[in-house]
Amino acid sequence: MLGNFHVRTDLALEARESFEEDDVKIRGVRVETREDEEKEIRTTLVKIETENGARTMGKPVGTYITMEAPNMSGQDEDYHREISEELAYHLKKMIGEREQSVLVVGLGNRDVTPDALGPRVVSNIEITRHMIREYGRAALEGKRANEVSSLVPGVMAQTGMETLEIIKGVVEETRPDVVLVIDALAARNTRRLSRTIQISDTGINPGSGVGNHRNGINKEALGVPVISIGVPTVVDAATIVGDTMEEMVETLDSSGKVRGFGGALGTLNRVEKQQMIRELLSPHLNTMYVTPKDIDETVKRISFTISEGINIALGGMA
Amino acid sequence: MLGNFHVRTDLALEARESFEEDDVKIRGVRVETREDEEKEIRTTLVKIETENGARTMGKPVGTYITMEAPNMSGQDEDYHREISEELAYHLKKMIGEREQSVLVVGLGNRDVTPDALGPRVVSNIEITRHMIREYGRAALEGKRANEVSSLVPGVMAQTGMETLEIIKGVVEETRPDVVLVIDALAARNTRRLSRTIQISDTGINPGSGVGNHRNGINKEALGVPVISIGVPTVVDAATIVGDTMEEMVETLDSSGKVRGFGGALGTLNRVEKQQMIRELLSPHLNTMYVTPKDIDETVKRISFTISEGINIALGGMA
Amino acid sequence: MLGNFHVRTDLALEARESFEEDDVKIRGVRVETREDEEKEIRTTLVKIETENGARTMGKPVGTYITMEAPNMSGQDEDYHREISEELAYHLKKMIGEREQSVLVVGLGNRDVTPDALGPRVVSNIEITRHMIREYGRAALEGKRANEVSSLVPGVMAQTGMETLEIIKGVVEETRPDVVLVIDALAARNTRRLSRTIQISDTGINPGSGVGNHRNGINKEALGVPVISIGVPTVVDAATIVGDTMEEMVETLDSSGKVRGFGGALGTLNRVEKQQMIRELLSPHLNTMYVTPKDIDETVKRISFTISEGINIALGGMA
Amino acid sequence: MLGNFHVRTDLALEARESFEEDDVKIRGVRVETREDEEKEIRTTLVKIETENGARTMGKPVGTYITMEAPNMSGQDEDYHREISEELAYHLKKMIGEREQSVLVVGLGNRDVTPDALGPRVVSNIEITRHMIREYGRAALEGKRANEVSSLVPGVMAQTGMETLEIIKGVVEETRPDVVLVIDALAARNTRRLSRTIQISDTGINPGSGVGNHRNGINKEALGVPVISIGVPTVVDAATIVGDTMEEMVETLDSSGKVRGFGGALGTLNRVEKQQMIRELLSPHLNTMYVTPKDIDETVKRISFTISEGINIALGGMA
C-alpha cells in the first residue's frame, strides 16, 4: 500500500541500522543475524521486547524477521524454491502447527506496478476454505488442511473506504483464526529493493514511525493475530534526495575537491540536517516515489516466490 | 457472477416471454413497453406485484426494467451517451433524489472476459466517500454529492468466501444507505446478448427460478435496499443445445424434409421435452457457457456506458 | 487465435478419430500411441506421410504429437513439471540440438480468456537474444544458448493487419532460424478441453480442413521451419449443438423411448446429417464459442506449464 | 519506452528553457507561445529550423508542439474533450487532409504503469484497415476513411528485439503512408508530469541529446514520415537528485542559513556542477525513475484523451 506512506522506512532492519553508527545497544531490542552462505540468504531477527524499545525504534513490540537474498529478482528457480521454503519455515513458526483458518490479504493497488505485490501474491494462493466447507477436510486427501481464504481490498482512491474497514468487516463476518497480510513496502535504501522480505507478527502499522496507529492492520484492530509479509519495492522520493545529498556532502568533504562544502553543513547534527533538507525539498516530491526500471519483472518473480512459500506453509493442495 | 448459474435466464423479460405463446395474462404481473424509435431504445417494465406473480415468474416481487438497444456494442459515442442517460434516469428514480451514501459492487470474475463486466464498471466509477469524509461536501464544489464507495468482492473460487459474506461484512462496517450491484447475466436467447440492460430493485437472486434464495444479495440479506444492473453476456451451454434442438424439431416437422421426425417427439409436452433433453445432455455441458467471439469489445464498451450512467445518476465529480 | 475459426477441429487426433468407426486404415497416415501409466500421460503420434493422407485428413503432411493428461488443469506441481519435460523432449527433437535463434510467437487475443493462452505463454519465456547480441554467449555462463526472441502480434480486430503480415515482417527483419507459434485451438469434443497439447512441425494452417491455405503461418509463408504448440480451449458452438444432436438421436433410438425418432434421420448418411444440422442452426451460433466456466484457472496453469517446457527445450537462463 | 532513457529531458520545451536564463535567442530555433485562457491550455511551438539549431538543442530539425494543461489528470470530461480536439487539430495539420493509411504504434511496457501510456492509447484506437480492405471505403458510410492499423511492439527485455526492428519489419510488409508513435517520456521537471503533451514531426529520437541516433524511430529509419505524441510520466532519478541539489545550494546561499555552502560550489559552472553531481550519484540511481503515486489514474485518463484526439483526427468510425 504505497498510496500514502509517510515514514522513511517500513523495515525494522533499517530502523535498527540508523542507530548503528552510534554503536550503542538499544535497550529492549534484540538482534540476531544468521548467514547461510550456501543458500546466499542472510536472515536477521529483530525482536522489540519492551515499550521502551518500541519507542526508540518507532515500531510496535514484536518479532521482525528479514530475509535478504541478493539474487531474489533473478531467474534461478531452485534458488527461489529455497527462499520459498525458508519463508514457509518462519511462517509456520508464527502461525503454529495446528490446523487453522487463515485469511490472506493482498494490500496495495494492482494498477501500480511496484504496489501490485500483494494482489499478485494472492492470485497464486491455493484457496481451500470453500471446498472444506462444502466437502469436509476429507476432500483434501489427507493433507494438512488449513482453511485458506483471500481478499484484495484495493486502495482508498479506488474504493472510497479505509482498507481497515473492508478487512474488519470481512473478518467479523468470516471469523478466521489468523490474518496474513502481504504488502509492498518503502525502504530507505535503494540497495534493499527487490532483495528483501520482512516477516512480522505485528501486522501493518503505517506511520508508526511518526506516532500514527490509527489505521494499523493488527491484532488490536481486528481481534485476531495478524502476520505480515512485506517486500520493499520503492523508496520515498524525498528520502532518496535527502540521503544522496548527505552522501555527497560527506564525499565532497573528504575528497577535498570542494573545500569547505561539507564543513558548512558540519555545524548541524543529523536530525537538523534531515529537517533542513526536508524543508527545502519541493513539496511535489512528497507525492512521488522512486522505483527500479525493471520493477515489473521483479514484482512478478518475488510475488510468485512468496505465494509458493505461503502455499507450503499452509499446506494447500499444491 | 457466471461461476455457478443454474437458471436458464436471469432476465425477467425472458421469464415473461416464456408464457407469451399461451397468450395468457399472468396475474400479479404488469408489463409495459415503450419504444423510442428515434433513440432506438426499447424499454420494458415488468412489475411483479404479488407473491403469486413471483411464484409464476420464478423471480421476487419488485420492478424490472429492461433496456434493449440493438447497437449497444457498436462504436457510436453519442448513442452510448443516450443509453447512459436513460440508465441514469431509471437509477435516480429507484435511488431517490436526496443525497445518500451508495456502495457500488462489481460482481464477477475479472479474469473471465464475459464475467468481467461488474469489475470493469466499478473501475470507472467516480469515488467520493473518502473525499467527503476528509474535506466535507464543500470539496465537491456545490455539486450534488452522494457518498460513493465501491467493492469488487471476487468469486468464491478465488476468495474461498461466499460473495455475500464479503459484501455483508463491508456493509455492516461502512453502513451505506443503498447498495448498487452490477453483474453479468445468463440469457436464454443469444439474441439478447450484448444489447440488453436490466435494472431491478430486487437485488441479485441467484437460482431464484429453482427456489434457492440462500445467497441472495438483497435487502433481506443486507438490511438496506439493493438495486441491481445486469447485462446478459452468456447463454448456458445446456440451454443453447436444448433450445436449438427444439427449434430444429419444429423446422424439420414443418419442412416435411424428414417426415415424422418431430412427430415422434410430439407426444411430449414442453416441460417433458426440456426434461428429457436435459437428461440426455452431457454433464460436461453444465460447466460450460456460450459467448460471442467479440465479447471483449462488447464488455469494454457496455461497461463504460454503464459506468457513465451511474456517474450521472450519482452526480459524482464528472 | 479463436477469432475466426471455421474448422470443426484443430486436432489431428480428432480428425483421425472421425474415421475410426469405419475401422479403416487411412493410406498415408501412420498412428502410434504410447501410454505412460505412471505419469498418466498418453502420447499419440499422427504422421501424415503423403498428399493423399493430407487430403483425407484435411491437414498438411507432417508430424502431429498429442499429449493427453487428465489432470493438466489441476494444481499438482510435480505433475506439471513432468508434462513440461515431456513437451521439452518433443520440442528438442523437432528443433534440433544445435544452437539456433528461435522466435516464439504467442497468437491470440489477450483480452479473451480462452484465447489468451499464446500471449500468456510468451510472458513467461526466458528471452536471451538481446543479451547474446550485446554480451555474447559467454554472458549465459556456459549454458546452451539459443537466441530466444518473442512476439505477441495481437488479432486483426485490434491491429487491422493479418497476423501473418506482422510475423512475416518481423521474421524478414530479424531472421530467426525457427519460428515457434503457440495458439489456443478449437476442439470437436468438450472432453479434450484443457487436457490436451498438440505439437506439430507444420505450423498453423487455419481452415485447412476446408481448403484454405491463404493465411497459413508455416514454412511456405515464412521461409523458415514453423513448429506449433496448441491447446484446445473452446468448442465451436455450432459443433457442440450438432454433436449433441447426433448423440441424442442415437440414444433416443436405442433407448426405445421415442420410437422412430432416430429412424427418421436414419436415411441420411453422416455428412448429410451434419450438413442439414448446420443449415438449421441459427447463424448467430457461428459467431459463438463454448468454453468451461473455470477457463481462467486452466489457461493460467497450462500456459505456465508450456512456457516451462519451452524454457527447458531452449535452454534459457532458467 | 522508459526502459533505457539516457537523456535528461525528452521535451523540446525543456531543452529550450535550459537556455532561457541566459536570455539569448538561439539561432535556427523559433519559439511561439499561445495561451488559451478560456480553455486553460498553453500551446508552445518550438521549430528547429537549421542543423545549427539542432546541435544546440540536442534534437533533430523539425516541429515540436507542446500543449500544457494543468487539469489534464482531472476528471472533467468536457475539458478532456477540448484537449482531444486541440490535439486532433495539430495532428491533422501534420498528417495532411487527404485519406491515407496510418500505422499507430504504442511504444512502452504495458506492465509498468508510467510506461503503459502507448499500449493504452492504442487499445482505444478505432481500427479500420481490415474493414476497408475487406469491404471497401463504402463500408464506413461516407465518413472520411483513413486506413488505420496499430501495433504494440513491446520492450526489448520482453521481446529480445530492438523496437525498431519490429516496427521496420511491419512497415515494410504493410506499407503505411504515415507512422504515428505514442510514447511515455522523461521530463526534467516534476511539474511537467501528467499535464503536458508533445507532438512532433521528427519521430522518436532516443538519446538524441547525447548524439545517439542509432535507434531513432523516424523517417530516416522507416522510409515514411513519423509523427510522435509523447507525455512525460517520469523523471530520471539522477536528474531529480541533481536538480534538487542545485536548487538547495542556491536557496541555502541566498538564505544565509549556512554561509559559504553554495559559495563553495560557486566556483564551478553549470555543466561542471552537473558533471560532478552525476559522478557522485549512486550508480543505482541510473536504473531508477521517479513517478507520482497516482500515476495509474493519470495514465488512464490521459491515454483516453489522446486516443480520442487520434480518433477525431483520423476520422475513424466514432
PDB file of C-alpha atoms in Angstrom, chain A residues 75-77 81 123-124 126-127 297 300-301 304 308 311 316-318, chain C residues 75-77 81 123-124 126-127 297 300-301 304 308 311 316-318:
ATOM      1  CA  GLN A  75      15.601 -16.302 -12.767  1.00  0.00           C
ATOM      2  CA  ASP A  76      17.104 -19.292 -10.924  1.00  0.00           C
ATOM      3  CA  GLU A  77      14.115 -21.439  -9.973  1.00  0.00           C
ATOM      4  CA  ARG A  81      12.368 -22.589  -4.146  1.00  0.00           C
ATOM      5  CA  SER A 123      -3.650 -14.584  -7.134  1.00  0.00           C
ATOM      6  CA  ASN A 124      -1.378 -17.646  -6.681  1.00  0.00           C
ATOM      7  CA  GLU A 126      -4.286 -22.166  -3.078  1.00  0.00           C
ATOM      8  CA  ILE A 127      -7.746 -21.398  -1.703  1.00  0.00           C
ATOM      9  CA  GLU A 297       9.972  -8.429 -13.655  1.00  0.00           C
ATOM     10  CA  LYS A 300       6.379 -10.886 -10.921  1.00  0.00           C
ATOM     11  CA  ARG A 301       9.134 -13.159  -9.650  1.00  0.00           C
ATOM     12  CA  PHE A 304       5.412 -15.923  -7.138  1.00  0.00           C
ATOM     13  CA  GLU A 308       4.828 -20.563  -3.041  1.00  0.00           C
ATOM     14  CA  ASN A 311       1.263 -22.408  -0.050  1.00  0.00           C
ATOM     15  CA  GLY A 316      -2.677 -26.171   0.480  1.00  0.00           C
ATOM     16  CA  MET A 317      -3.421 -28.535  -2.334  1.00  0.00           C
ATOM     17  CA  ALA A 318      -0.102 -27.983  -4.080  1.00  0.00           C
TER      18      ALA A 318
ATOM     19  CA  GLN C  75      -2.691 -27.994  -9.091  1.00  0.00           C
ATOM     20  CA  ASP C  76      -0.092 -30.736  -8.683  1.00  0.00           C
ATOM     21  CA  GLU C  77       3.219 -29.035  -9.449  1.00  0.00           C
ATOM     22  CA  ARG C  81       6.839 -30.485 -14.269  1.00  0.00           C
ATOM     23  CA  SER C 123       5.078 -13.704 -20.973  1.00  0.00           C
ATOM     24  CA  ASN C 124       6.980 -16.480 -19.146  1.00  0.00           C
ATOM     25  CA  GLU C 126      13.211 -16.551 -20.950  1.00  0.00           C
ATOM     26  CA  ILE C 127      14.329 -14.071 -23.594  1.00  0.00           C
ATOM     27  CA  GLU C 297      -7.629 -21.160 -13.958  1.00  0.00           C
ATOM     28  CA  LYS C 300      -3.212 -19.835 -16.235  1.00  0.00           C
ATOM     29  CA  ARG C 301      -1.887 -23.269 -15.285  1.00  0.00           C
ATOM     30  CA  PHE C 304       2.757 -21.787 -17.292  1.00  0.00           C
ATOM     31  CA  GLU C 308       8.345 -24.106 -18.659  1.00  0.00           C
ATOM     32  CA  ASN C 311      12.313 -22.812 -21.432  1.00  0.00           C
ATOM     33  CA  GLY C 316      17.255 -20.399 -21.452  1.00  0.00           C
ATOM     34  CA  MET C 317      18.639 -18.945 -18.316  1.00  0.00           C
ATOM     35  CA  ALA C 318      16.300 -20.884 -16.027  1.00  0.00           C
TER      36      ALA C 318
END
